[in-house]
Coordinates of C-alpha atoms in Angstrom, one line a residue:
M347 CA 104.5 123.2 105.6
A348 CA 107.5 120.9 105.4
I349 CA 106.9 117.2 105.7
A350 CA 108.4 115.6 108.8
Y351 CA 108.8 112.0 110.0
I352 CA 106.9 111.4 113.3
H353 CA 107.4 107.7 114.2
G354 CA 106.7 104.2 112.9
G355 CA 107.4 100.5 113.4
A356 CA 107.8 97.1 111.8
N357 CA 106.8 93.5 112.3
S358 CA 108.0 90.3 110.7
N359 CA 106.8 86.6 111.0
I360 CA 107.8 83.7 108.8
A361 CA 104.9 81.5 109.9
S362 CA 101.7 81.3 107.9
A363 CA 98.6 83.4 108.9
T364 CA 96.1 85.7 107.4
T365 CA 97.0 88.9 109.1
I366 CA 100.0 90.8 110.5
T367 CA 99.7 93.9 112.8
K368 CA 101.7 96.8 114.2
L369 CA 100.8 99.3 116.9
F370 CA 102.2 102.8 116.5
P371 CA 104.4 103.5 119.6
S372 CA 102.2 106.5 120.4
N373 CA 99.0 108.2 119.2
V374 CA 98.9 109.3 115.5
T375 CA 97.8 112.9 114.8
A376 CA 94.7 113.9 112.9
G377 CA 95.5 115.3 109.4
N378 CA 98.8 113.4 109.0
L379 CA 99.9 110.8 106.4
I380 CA 100.5 107.1 107.1
V381 CA 102.5 105.1 104.6
V382 CA 102.6 101.2 104.8
G383 CA 104.7 98.6 103.2
V384 CA 103.6 94.9 103.2
G385 CA 105.5 91.8 102.2
W386 CA 104.3 88.2 102.1
G387 CA 104.9 84.8 100.6
D388 CA 102.6 82.2 99.1
S389 CA 102.6 78.5 98.0
G390 CA 101.9 79.2 94.4
T391 CA 98.6 81.2 94.3
P392 CA 99.3 84.7 95.6
P393 CA 96.6 86.0 98.1
T394 CA 95.5 89.6 97.8
C395 CA 96.2 92.1 100.6
S396 CA 94.3 94.9 102.2
V397 CA 95.2 97.3 105.0
T398 CA 93.0 98.7 107.7
D399 CA 93.5 100.4 111.1
T400 CA 91.7 100.7 114.4
L401 CA 90.7 104.3 113.6
G402 CA 88.9 103.5 110.4
N403 CA 91.2 105.4 108.1
T404 CA 91.0 104.5 104.4
F405 CA 94.2 102.9 102.9
I406 CA 94.9 103.1 99.1
S407 CA 97.1 100.7 97.3
I408 CA 99.8 102.4 95.3
N409 CA 101.8 99.5 93.7
K410 CA 102.2 95.8 94.0
I411 CA 105.1 93.6 92.7
R412 CA 105.5 89.8 92.9
D413 CA 108.6 87.7 92.6
T414 CA 107.2 84.6 90.8
N415 CA 110.3 82.5 91.3
N416 CA 110.4 82.9 95.1
K417 CA 106.7 83.4 95.5
Q418 CA 106.8 86.6 97.5
S419 CA 105.0 90.0 97.0
S420 CA 105.4 93.6 98.1
E421 CA 102.7 96.3 98.2
I422 CA 102.6 99.9 99.3
F423 CA 99.5 101.6 100.8
Y424 CA 98.9 105.1 102.2
A425 CA 96.2 106.9 104.2
K426 CA 95.8 110.7 103.8
N427 CA 94.4 113.3 106.2
I428 CA 94.0 110.6 108.9
L429 CA 92.0 110.5 112.1
G430 CA 94.0 110.7 115.3
G431 CA 94.5 108.4 118.3
A432 CA 96.0 105.1 119.3
D433 CA 96.4 103.1 116.1
T434 CA 97.1 99.6 115.1
I435 CA 97.7 98.8 111.4
T436 CA 96.5 95.4 110.1
A437 CA 97.4 93.9 106.8
T438 CA 94.9 91.1 105.9
F439 CA 95.5 88.5 103.3
S440 CA 92.8 86.7 101.3
A441 CA 94.5 83.3 102.1
S442 CA 97.1 82.2 104.6
A443 CA 100.5 83.8 103.8
N444 CA 104.0 83.1 105.1
Y445 CA 107.1 85.4 105.3
R446 CA 104.8 88.2 106.5
R447 CA 106.4 91.7 106.9
L448 CA 104.9 95.0 107.8
V449 CA 106.4 98.5 108.0
V450 CA 104.4 101.6 109.0
S451 CA 105.4 105.3 109.0
E452 CA 103.6 108.5 110.0
Y453 CA 104.5 111.9 108.6
S454 CA 103.2 115.4 109.3
G455 CA 103.0 118.2 106.7
A456 CA 101.8 116.2 103.7
D457 CA 99.0 117.4 101.4
I458 CA 95.7 116.3 102.8
T459 CA 93.8 116.1 99.4
V460 CA 96.0 114.5 96.8
P461 CA 99.3 113.7 98.4
L462 CA 100.6 111.0 96.0
D463 CA 103.1 112.5 93.5
G464 CA 104.5 109.5 91.7
N465 CA 105.5 105.9 92.3
N466 CA 107.6 103.1 90.7
G467 CA 109.1 99.8 91.5
R468 CA 110.6 96.6 90.2
L469 CA 112.0 93.1 91.0
E470 CA 115.7 92.6 90.4
T471 CA 116.8 89.0 90.1
A472 CA 120.5 89.7 90.3
P473 CA 121.1 93.3 91.6
G474 CA 124.7 92.6 92.7
T475 CA 126.2 93.7 95.9
G476 CA 127.4 97.1 94.9
T477 CA 126.4 100.3 96.8
D478 CA 122.8 101.3 95.8
G479 CA 122.7 98.3 93.5
C480 CA 119.0 97.7 94.2
N481 CA 116.9 100.4 92.8
S482 CA 113.2 101.1 92.1
L483 CA 113.5 102.9 88.8
T484 CA 113.0 106.6 88.8
I485 CA 110.2 109.0 89.4
T486 CA 110.0 112.8 89.0
P487 CA 107.8 114.5 91.5
T488 CA 105.9 117.6 90.3
A489 CA 106.5 119.6 93.6
N490 CA 109.4 120.7 95.6
G491 CA 109.7 119.5 99.2
A492 CA 108.3 116.0 98.4
L493 CA 108.6 113.0 100.7
I494 CA 110.4 110.2 99.0
W495 CA 109.5 106.9 100.7
G496 CA 111.1 103.7 99.6
I497 CA 110.9 100.0 100.6
G498 CA 113.2 97.2 99.9
Q499 CA 112.2 93.5 100.4
E500 CA 114.6 90.6 100.0
T501 CA 113.0 87.7 98.4
G502 CA 116.0 85.4 97.8
G503 CA 117.9 85.4 101.1
T504 CA 120.0 88.6 101.1
T505 CA 120.2 91.3 103.8
L506 CA 119.5 94.9 102.9
T507 CA 121.0 98.3 104.0
T508 CA 119.5 101.7 103.2
G509 CA 120.5 103.7 100.1
T510 CA 122.8 106.7 99.9
N511 CA 121.2 109.9 101.3
F512 CA 118.2 108.0 102.7
T513 CA 117.4 107.6 106.4
L514 CA 116.3 104.2 107.7
R515 CA 112.8 104.5 109.1
E516 CA 111.6 100.9 109.7
N517 CA 113.3 97.5 109.7
A518 CA 111.3 94.3 109.6
G519 CA 113.3 91.2 110.3
T520 CA 116.7 92.9 110.3
G521 CA 117.1 93.8 106.7
E522 CA 114.4 91.5 105.3
M523 CA 112.1 94.5 104.6
M524 CA 113.2 98.1 105.2
A525 CA 111.5 101.5 104.8
E526 CA 113.7 104.6 104.1
S527 CA 112.9 108.2 103.3
L528 CA 114.2 111.6 102.5
I529 CA 112.8 115.0 101.8
Q530 CA 113.7 116.3 98.2
S531 CA 114.1 120.0 98.4
T532 CA 113.9 120.5 94.6
A533 CA 111.8 118.3 92.4
A534 CA 114.0 116.1 90.2
S535 CA 114.4 112.5 88.9
I536 CA 115.0 110.2 91.9
E537 CA 114.8 106.5 92.8
A538 CA 114.8 104.5 96.0
T539 CA 118.0 102.4 96.5
F540 CA 119.3 99.7 98.8
T541 CA 122.5 97.6 99.0
A542 CA 122.3 93.8 99.1
S543 CA 124.7 91.7 101.1
I544 CA 124.6 88.9 98.5
N545 CA 123.5 88.8 94.9
Q546 CA 119.9 87.5 95.4
D547 CA 116.4 88.7 94.4
V548 CA 115.2 92.1 95.8
I549 CA 111.9 94.1 95.3
T550 CA 112.4 97.8 95.5
M551 CA 109.6 100.3 95.4
V552 CA 109.3 104.1 95.8
A553 CA 106.5 106.6 96.3
A554 CA 106.5 110.5 96.4
F555 CA 104.1 112.6 98.5
K556 CA 103.6 116.3 98.2
E557 CA 103.9 118.7 101.1
A558 CA 100.8 120.7 102.1
G559 CA 100.7 123.8 99.9
G560 CA 103.6 122.6 97.8
A561 CA 104.2 124.5 94.6
V562 CA 103.8 122.5 91.4
N563 CA 106.6 122.8 88.8
N564 CA 105.8 123.4 85.2
F565 CA 107.2 120.6 83.1
T566 CA 107.6 120.4 79.3
S567 CA 108.5 116.7 79.2
I568 CA 106.9 113.3 79.0
N569 CA 108.0 109.9 80.3
I570 CA 108.7 107.4 77.5
G571 CA 110.3 104.1 78.3
D572 CA 111.3 105.3 81.8
T573 CA 113.1 108.3 80.2
W574 CA 111.9 111.9 80.5
Q575 CA 112.0 113.5 77.1
T576 CA 111.4 117.1 76.1
I577 CA 108.2 117.9 74.3
S578 CA 109.1 119.8 71.1
G579 CA 106.9 122.4 69.5
S580 CA 106.1 120.1 66.6
A581 CA 105.1 117.2 68.9
V582 CA 101.6 115.8 68.4
V583 CA 99.9 115.6 71.8
K584 CA 97.5 112.7 72.0
I585 CA 95.3 111.1 74.6
N586 CA 94.0 107.5 74.9
I587 CA 90.2 107.3 75.0
D588 CA 88.7 103.8 75.0
D589 CA 91.9 102.3 73.8
T590 CA 92.1 104.7 70.8
W591 CA 94.8 107.4 70.6
Q592 CA 93.2 110.7 69.6
N593 CA 94.6 114.2 69.1
A594 CA 94.3 116.3 72.2
A595 CA 92.4 119.5 71.9
S596 CA 95.0 121.1 74.2
A597 CA 98.2 120.1 75.9
Q598 CA 97.3 119.6 79.6
I599 CA 98.2 117.4 82.5
N600 CA 96.1 116.4 85.5
I601 CA 97.7 117.4 88.8
G602 CA 95.7 117.0 91.9
D603 CA 92.4 116.6 89.9
V604 CA 93.0 119.9 88.2
W605 CA 93.8 120.1 84.5
Q606 CA 96.8 122.5 84.0
N607 CA 98.3 123.7 80.8
V608 CA 101.6 122.3 79.6
T609 CA 103.8 124.7 77.7
L610 CA 105.3 123.1 74.5
S611 CA 108.9 124.2 73.9

């Protein structure tokens, strides 16, 4: 079942408070996926963030990045196989936060058990103003038909526009924090991108989600230093156990809580 965007929304407020909320424009549907991006500022000690909703769905944090110079943070959360109904998303901070931003998106057709299929992100202090100059660093989903969901948050005063081939989904504060997405028909290396209006700090993050019943590709490569490298037949496959690298009894990778053989080539 192909993943499809249903609806979403955004909210932004520069004043200090401990929460920010957004009501979906209509009821969400049971079994779907909700993806949430949160941005916030602090006065030196960054508060933590958690996400809840009125339906009692469980939100899992994927990635969090902080701009220490401008004292702003971004974090992505998701809830799988959700309960349906009228739904307000609430991001709650452990202490008062300013520059609060919230983007929320609902998608149908995502895997209901283990949908997450990779994530990455980074802060760029001088990304330039070139097209797609802000990027999250790459991920390589394991399954075809994946949802690629990205957020960009300006932390230094620029305005963002969406990346090439991505569709704008949510916009908090007119380019202050944006959510974009695309469906990747064939699994391959990809990154979220945005374009900045001026050369100021930007946080860009990306997450991939598998479609329900999506076929997993067999890979014979490993990511080293953000570069996918082919595993050769003479490679020594090791696993880290209690901070000690040990020879692996077999070459396997865990996909969706199932250990699958990796063919060495």
